[in-house]
mmCIF file of C-alpha atoms in Angstrom:
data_model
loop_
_atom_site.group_PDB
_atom_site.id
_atom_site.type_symbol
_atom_site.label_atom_id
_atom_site.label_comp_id
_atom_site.label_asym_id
_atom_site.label_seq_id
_atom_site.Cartn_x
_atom_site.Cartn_y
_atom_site.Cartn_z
ATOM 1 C CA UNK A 127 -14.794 21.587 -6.379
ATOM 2 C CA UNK A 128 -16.605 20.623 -9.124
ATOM 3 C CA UNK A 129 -20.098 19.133 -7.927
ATOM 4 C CA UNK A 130 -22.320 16.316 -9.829
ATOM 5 C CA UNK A 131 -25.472 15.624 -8.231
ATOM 6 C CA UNK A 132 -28.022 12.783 -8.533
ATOM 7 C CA UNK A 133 -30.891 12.070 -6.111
ATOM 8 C CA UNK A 134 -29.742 8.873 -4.364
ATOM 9 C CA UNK A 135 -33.168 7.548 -4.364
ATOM 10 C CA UNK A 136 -34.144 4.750 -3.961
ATOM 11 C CA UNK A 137 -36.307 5.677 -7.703
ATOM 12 C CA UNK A 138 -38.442 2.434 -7.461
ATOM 13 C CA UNK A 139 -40.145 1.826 -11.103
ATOM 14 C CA UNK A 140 -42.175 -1.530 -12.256
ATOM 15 C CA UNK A 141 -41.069 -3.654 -14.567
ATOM 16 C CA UNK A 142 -41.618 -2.305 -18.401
ATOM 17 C CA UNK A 143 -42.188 0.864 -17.176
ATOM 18 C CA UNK A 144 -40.155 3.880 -18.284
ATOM 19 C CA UNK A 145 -37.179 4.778 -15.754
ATOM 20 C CA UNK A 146 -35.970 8.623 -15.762
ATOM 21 C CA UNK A 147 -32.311 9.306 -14.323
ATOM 22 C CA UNK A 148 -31.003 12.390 -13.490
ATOM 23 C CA UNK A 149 -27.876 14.292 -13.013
ATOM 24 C CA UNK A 150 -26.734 18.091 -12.563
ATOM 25 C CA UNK A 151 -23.183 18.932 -12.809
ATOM 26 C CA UNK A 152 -21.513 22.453 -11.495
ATOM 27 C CA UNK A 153 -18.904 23.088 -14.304
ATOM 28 C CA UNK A 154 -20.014 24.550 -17.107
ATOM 29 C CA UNK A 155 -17.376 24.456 -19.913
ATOM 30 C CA UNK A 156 -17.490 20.100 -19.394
ATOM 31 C CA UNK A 157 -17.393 18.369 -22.729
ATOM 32 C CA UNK A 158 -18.184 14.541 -21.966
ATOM 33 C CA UNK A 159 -20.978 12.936 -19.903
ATOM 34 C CA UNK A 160 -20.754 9.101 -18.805
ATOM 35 C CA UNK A 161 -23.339 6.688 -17.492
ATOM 36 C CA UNK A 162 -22.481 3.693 -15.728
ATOM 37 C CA UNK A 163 -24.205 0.767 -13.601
ATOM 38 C CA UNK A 164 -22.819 -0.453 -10.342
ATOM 39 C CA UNK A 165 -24.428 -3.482 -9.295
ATOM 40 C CA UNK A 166 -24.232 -4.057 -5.917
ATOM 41 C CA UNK A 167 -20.724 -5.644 -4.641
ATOM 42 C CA UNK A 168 -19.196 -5.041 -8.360
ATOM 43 C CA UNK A 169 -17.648 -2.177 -10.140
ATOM 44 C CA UNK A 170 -18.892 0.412 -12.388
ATOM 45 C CA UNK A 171 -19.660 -1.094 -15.862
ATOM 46 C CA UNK A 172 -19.888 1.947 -18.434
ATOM 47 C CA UNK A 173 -23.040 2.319 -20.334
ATOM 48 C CA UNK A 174 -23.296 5.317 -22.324
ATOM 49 C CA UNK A 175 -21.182 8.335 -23.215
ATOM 50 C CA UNK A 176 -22.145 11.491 -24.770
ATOM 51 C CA UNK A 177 -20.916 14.229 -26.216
ATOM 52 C CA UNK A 178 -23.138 16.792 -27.201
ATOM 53 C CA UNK A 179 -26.585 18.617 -26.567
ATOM 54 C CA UNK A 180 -29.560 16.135 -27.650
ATOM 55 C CA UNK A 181 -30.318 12.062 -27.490
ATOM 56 C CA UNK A 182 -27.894 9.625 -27.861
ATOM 57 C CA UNK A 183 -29.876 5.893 -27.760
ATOM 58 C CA UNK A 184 -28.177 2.549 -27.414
ATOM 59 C CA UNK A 185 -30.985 -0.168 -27.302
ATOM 60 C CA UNK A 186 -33.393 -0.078 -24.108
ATOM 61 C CA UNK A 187 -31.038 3.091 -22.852
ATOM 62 C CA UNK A 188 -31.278 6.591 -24.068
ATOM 63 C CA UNK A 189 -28.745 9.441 -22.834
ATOM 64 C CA UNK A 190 -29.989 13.125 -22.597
ATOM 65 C CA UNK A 191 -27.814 16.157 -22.587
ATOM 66 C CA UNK A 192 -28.865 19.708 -22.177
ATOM 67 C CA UNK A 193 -25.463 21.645 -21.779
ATOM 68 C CA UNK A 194 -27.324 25.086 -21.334
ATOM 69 C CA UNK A 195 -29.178 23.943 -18.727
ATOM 70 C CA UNK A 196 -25.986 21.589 -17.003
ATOM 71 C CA UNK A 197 -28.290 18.673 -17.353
ATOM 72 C CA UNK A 198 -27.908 15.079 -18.522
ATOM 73 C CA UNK A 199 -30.587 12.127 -18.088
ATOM 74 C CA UNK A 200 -30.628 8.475 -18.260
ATOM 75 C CA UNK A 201 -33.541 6.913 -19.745
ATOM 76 C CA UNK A 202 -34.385 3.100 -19.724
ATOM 77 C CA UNK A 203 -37.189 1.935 -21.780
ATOM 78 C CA UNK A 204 -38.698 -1.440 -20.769
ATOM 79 C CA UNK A 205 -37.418 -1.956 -17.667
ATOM 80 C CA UNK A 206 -36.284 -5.038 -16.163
ATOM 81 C CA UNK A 207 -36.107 -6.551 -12.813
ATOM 82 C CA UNK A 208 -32.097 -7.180 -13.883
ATOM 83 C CA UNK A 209 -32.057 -3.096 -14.408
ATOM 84 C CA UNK A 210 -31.905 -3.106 -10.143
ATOM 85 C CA UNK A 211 -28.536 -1.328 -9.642
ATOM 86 C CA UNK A 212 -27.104 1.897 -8.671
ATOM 87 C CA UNK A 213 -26.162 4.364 -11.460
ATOM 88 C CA UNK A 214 -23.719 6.755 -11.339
ATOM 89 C CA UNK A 215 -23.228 9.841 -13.563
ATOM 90 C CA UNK A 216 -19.572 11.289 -14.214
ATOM 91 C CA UNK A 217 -18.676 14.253 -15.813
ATOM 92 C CA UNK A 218 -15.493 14.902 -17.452
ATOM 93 C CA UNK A 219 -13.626 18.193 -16.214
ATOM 94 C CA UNK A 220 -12.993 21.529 -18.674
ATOM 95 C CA UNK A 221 -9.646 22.348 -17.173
ATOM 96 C CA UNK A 222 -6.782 20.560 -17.704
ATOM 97 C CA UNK A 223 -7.319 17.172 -15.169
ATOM 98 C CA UNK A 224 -7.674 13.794 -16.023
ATOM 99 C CA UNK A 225 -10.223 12.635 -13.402
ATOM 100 C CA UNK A 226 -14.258 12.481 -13.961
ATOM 101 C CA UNK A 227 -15.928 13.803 -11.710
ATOM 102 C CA UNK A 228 -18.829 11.212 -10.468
ATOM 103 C CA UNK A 229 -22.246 11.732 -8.746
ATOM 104 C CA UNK A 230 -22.809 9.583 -5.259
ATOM 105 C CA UNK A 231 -25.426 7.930 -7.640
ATOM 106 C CA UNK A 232 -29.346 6.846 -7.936
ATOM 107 C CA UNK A 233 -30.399 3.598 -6.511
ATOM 108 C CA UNK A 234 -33.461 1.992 -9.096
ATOM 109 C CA UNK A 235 -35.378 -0.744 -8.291
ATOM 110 C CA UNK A 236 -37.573 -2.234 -10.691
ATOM 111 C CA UNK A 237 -39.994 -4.300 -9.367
ATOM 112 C CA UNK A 238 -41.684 -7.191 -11.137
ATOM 113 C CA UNK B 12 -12.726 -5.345 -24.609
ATOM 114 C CA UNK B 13 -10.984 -3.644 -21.876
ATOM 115 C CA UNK B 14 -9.356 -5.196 -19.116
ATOM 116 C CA UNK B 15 -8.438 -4.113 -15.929
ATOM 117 C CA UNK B 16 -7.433 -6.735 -13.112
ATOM 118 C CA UNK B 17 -6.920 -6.480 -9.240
ATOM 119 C CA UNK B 18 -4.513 -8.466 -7.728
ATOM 120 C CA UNK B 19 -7.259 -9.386 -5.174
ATOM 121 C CA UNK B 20 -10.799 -9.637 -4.747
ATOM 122 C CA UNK B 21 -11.190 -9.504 -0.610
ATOM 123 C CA UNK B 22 -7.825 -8.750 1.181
ATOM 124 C CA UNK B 23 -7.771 -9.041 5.737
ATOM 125 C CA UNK B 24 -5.030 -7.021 7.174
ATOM 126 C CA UNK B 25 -3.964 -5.599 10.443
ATOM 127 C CA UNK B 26 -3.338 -1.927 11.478
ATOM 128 C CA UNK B 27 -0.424 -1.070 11.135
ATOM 129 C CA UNK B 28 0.823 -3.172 7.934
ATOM 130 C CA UNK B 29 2.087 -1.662 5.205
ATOM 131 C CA UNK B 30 -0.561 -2.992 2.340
ATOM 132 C CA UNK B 31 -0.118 -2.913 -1.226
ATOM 133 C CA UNK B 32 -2.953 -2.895 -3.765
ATOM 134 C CA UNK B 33 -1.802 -3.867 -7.763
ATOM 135 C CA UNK B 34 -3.567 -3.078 -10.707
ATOM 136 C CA UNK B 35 -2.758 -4.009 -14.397
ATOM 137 C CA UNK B 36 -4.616 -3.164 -17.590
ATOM 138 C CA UNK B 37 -3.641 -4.279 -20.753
ATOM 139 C CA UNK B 38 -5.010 -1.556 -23.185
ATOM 140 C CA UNK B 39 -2.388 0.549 -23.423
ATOM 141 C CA UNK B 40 -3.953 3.244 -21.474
ATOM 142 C CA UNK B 41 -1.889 6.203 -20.628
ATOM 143 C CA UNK B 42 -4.078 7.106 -17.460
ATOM 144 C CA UNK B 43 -4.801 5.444 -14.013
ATOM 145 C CA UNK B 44 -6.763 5.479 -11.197
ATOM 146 C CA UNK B 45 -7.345 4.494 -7.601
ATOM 147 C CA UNK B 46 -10.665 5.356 -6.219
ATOM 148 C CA UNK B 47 -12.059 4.352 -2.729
ATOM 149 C CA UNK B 48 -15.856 3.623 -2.393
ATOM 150 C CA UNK B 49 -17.772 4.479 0.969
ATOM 151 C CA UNK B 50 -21.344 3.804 1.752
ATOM 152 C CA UNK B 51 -22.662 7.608 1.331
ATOM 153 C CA UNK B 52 -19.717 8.820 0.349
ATOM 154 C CA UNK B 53 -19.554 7.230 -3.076
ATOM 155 C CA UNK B 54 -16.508 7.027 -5.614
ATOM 156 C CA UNK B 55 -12.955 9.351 -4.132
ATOM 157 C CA UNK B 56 -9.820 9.397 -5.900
ATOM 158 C CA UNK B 57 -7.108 9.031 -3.755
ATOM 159 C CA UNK B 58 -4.283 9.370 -6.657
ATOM 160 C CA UNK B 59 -4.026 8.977 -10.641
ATOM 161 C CA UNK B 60 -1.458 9.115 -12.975
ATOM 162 C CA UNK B 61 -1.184 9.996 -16.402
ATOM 163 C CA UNK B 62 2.216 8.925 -17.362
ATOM 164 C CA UNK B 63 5.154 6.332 -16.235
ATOM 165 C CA UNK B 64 6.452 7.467 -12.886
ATOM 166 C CA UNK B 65 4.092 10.428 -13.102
ATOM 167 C CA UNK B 66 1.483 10.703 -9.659
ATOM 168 C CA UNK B 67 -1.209 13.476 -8.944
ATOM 169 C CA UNK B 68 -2.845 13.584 -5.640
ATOM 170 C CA UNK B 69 -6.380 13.328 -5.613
ATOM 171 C CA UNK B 70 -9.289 14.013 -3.313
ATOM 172 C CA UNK B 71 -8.098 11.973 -0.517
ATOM 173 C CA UNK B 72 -4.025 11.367 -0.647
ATOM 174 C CA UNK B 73 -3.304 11.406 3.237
ATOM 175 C CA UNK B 74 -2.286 7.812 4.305
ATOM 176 C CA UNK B 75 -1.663 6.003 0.614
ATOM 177 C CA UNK B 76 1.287 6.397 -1.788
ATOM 178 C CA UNK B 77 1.348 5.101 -5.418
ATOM 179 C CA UNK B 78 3.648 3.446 -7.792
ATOM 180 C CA UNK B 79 4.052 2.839 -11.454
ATOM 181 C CA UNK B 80 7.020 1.785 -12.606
ATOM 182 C CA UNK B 81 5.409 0.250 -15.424
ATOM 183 C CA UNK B 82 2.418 2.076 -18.228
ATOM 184 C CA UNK B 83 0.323 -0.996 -17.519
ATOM 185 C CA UNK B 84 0.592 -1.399 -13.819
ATOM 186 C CA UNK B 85 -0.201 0.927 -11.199
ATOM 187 C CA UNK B 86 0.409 0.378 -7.245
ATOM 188 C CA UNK B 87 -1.658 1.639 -4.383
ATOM 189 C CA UNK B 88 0.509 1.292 -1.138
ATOM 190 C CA UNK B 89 -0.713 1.838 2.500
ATOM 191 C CA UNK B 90 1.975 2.955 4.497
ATOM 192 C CA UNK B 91 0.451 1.899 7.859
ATOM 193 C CA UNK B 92 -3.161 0.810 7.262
ATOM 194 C CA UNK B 93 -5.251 2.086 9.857
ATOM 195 C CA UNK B 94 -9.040 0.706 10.560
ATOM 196 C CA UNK B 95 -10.355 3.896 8.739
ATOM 197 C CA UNK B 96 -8.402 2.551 5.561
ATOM 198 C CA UNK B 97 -11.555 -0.597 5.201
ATOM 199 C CA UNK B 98 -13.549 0.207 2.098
ATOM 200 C CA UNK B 99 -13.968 -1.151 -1.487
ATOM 201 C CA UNK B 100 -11.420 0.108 -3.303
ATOM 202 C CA UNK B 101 -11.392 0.551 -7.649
ATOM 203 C CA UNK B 102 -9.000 0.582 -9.860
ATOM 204 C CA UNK B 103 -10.102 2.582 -13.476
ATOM 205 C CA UNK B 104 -7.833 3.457 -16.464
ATOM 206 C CA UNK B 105 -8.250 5.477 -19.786
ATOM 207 C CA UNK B 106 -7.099 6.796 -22.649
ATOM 208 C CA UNK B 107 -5.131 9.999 -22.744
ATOM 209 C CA UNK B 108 -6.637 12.698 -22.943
ATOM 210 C CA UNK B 109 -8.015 15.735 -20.721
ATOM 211 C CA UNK B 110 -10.973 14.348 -18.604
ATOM 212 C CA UNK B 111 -13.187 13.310 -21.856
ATOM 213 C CA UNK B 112 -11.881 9.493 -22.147
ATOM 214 C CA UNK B 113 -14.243 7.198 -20.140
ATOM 215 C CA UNK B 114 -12.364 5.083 -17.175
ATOM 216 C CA UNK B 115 -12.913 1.903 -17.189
ATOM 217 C CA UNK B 116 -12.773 0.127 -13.402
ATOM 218 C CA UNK B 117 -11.826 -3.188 -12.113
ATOM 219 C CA UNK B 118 -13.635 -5.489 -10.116
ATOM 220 C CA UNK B 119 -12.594 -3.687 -6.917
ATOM 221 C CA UNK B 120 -10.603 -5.084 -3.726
ATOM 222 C CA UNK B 121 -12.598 -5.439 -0.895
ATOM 223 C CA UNK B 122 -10.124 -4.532 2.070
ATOM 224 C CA UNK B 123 -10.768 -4.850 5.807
ATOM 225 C CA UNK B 124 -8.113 -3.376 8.411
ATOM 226 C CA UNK B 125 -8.374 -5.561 11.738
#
């Protein structure tokens, strides 16, 4: 089984502060790295994707990967009380399957 | 943008029905999903296909079958929903290709088993 762990949180952060989310997966030969939001009561939304080792920014968020070290971060600069949402991190498998594998996800709370 | 659509948003049914869940996206996508969402327990895929008439268990199989018949619709049947079966449960679809094509979800079907 191919694990992806987050801390569940809650990661509570004020508004325009700096929020830091993190994510360990098990398998090492995985290639692609997702972020997405989950509001509660909806669906995922996708938010980032990467690829390879380094930074990968798209406005407020910023997407870390360190494949040495199995790592990938979320970071959201400027954070807003609308940034209150669960975010899950799924990694894509090296073998042949089709299926991400997703962490249980971090809760953040930004409070104004 | 991509666009995957439940057939319903909340759904009340009784144990022992035989439920059925439909999902259509209209991207062309060769792969499909059905997830079920648990407090704790987050996101497990129950089956996914990656082809017409093609079905891979996933995590959690026992108690659902799926259809597709079609590349753009896939069917989540419960052959005798059982109170157990109530959760929030996502439909997701991609591109083909080996686990590094995001999925992109639905708005989810809220199910309760009475």
């Amino acid at each position: 089984q191919k694990e992806v762990e987050q801390n569940s949180g809650p990661l509570s952060v004020p508004e325009g502060a700096i929020a830091s989310l993190n994510c360990t997966y098990s398998d090492r030969g995985s290639q692609s790295f997702f972020w997405y939001r989950q509001y509660s009561g909806k669906s995922p939304e996708l938010i980032m994707s990467i690829y390879s080792n380094g930074d990968k920014e798209d406005g407020r968020f910023t997407a870390q990967l360190n494949k040495a070290s199995q790592y990938v971060s979320l970071l959201i600069r400027d954070s807003q009380p609308s940034d209150s949402a669960t975010y899950l991190c799924a990694v894509g498998p090296s073998n042949s399957g089709y299926a991400l594998n997703f962490g249980k996800g971090t809760s953040l709370l930004v409070t104004p | 943008d991509v666009k995957v659509t439940q057939s319903s948003r909340y759904l009340v049914k009784r144990t022992g029905e035989k439920v059925f869940l439909e999902c259509v996206q209209d991207m062309d996508h060769e792969n499909m999903f059905w997830y079920r969402q648990d407090p704790g327990l987050g996101l497990r895929l129950i089956y996914f296909s990656y082809d017409v008439k093609m079905k891979e268990k996933g995590d959690i199989p026992e108690g659902y079958s799926v259809s597709r018949e079609k590349k753009e619709r896939f069917s989540l049947i419960l052959e005798s929903a059982s109170t157990n079966q109530t959760s929030m449960y996502l439909c997701a679809s991609s591109f083909r290709g080996l686990g590094n094509q995001p999925q992109h979800f639905g708005d989810g079907t809220r199910l309760s088993i009475l």
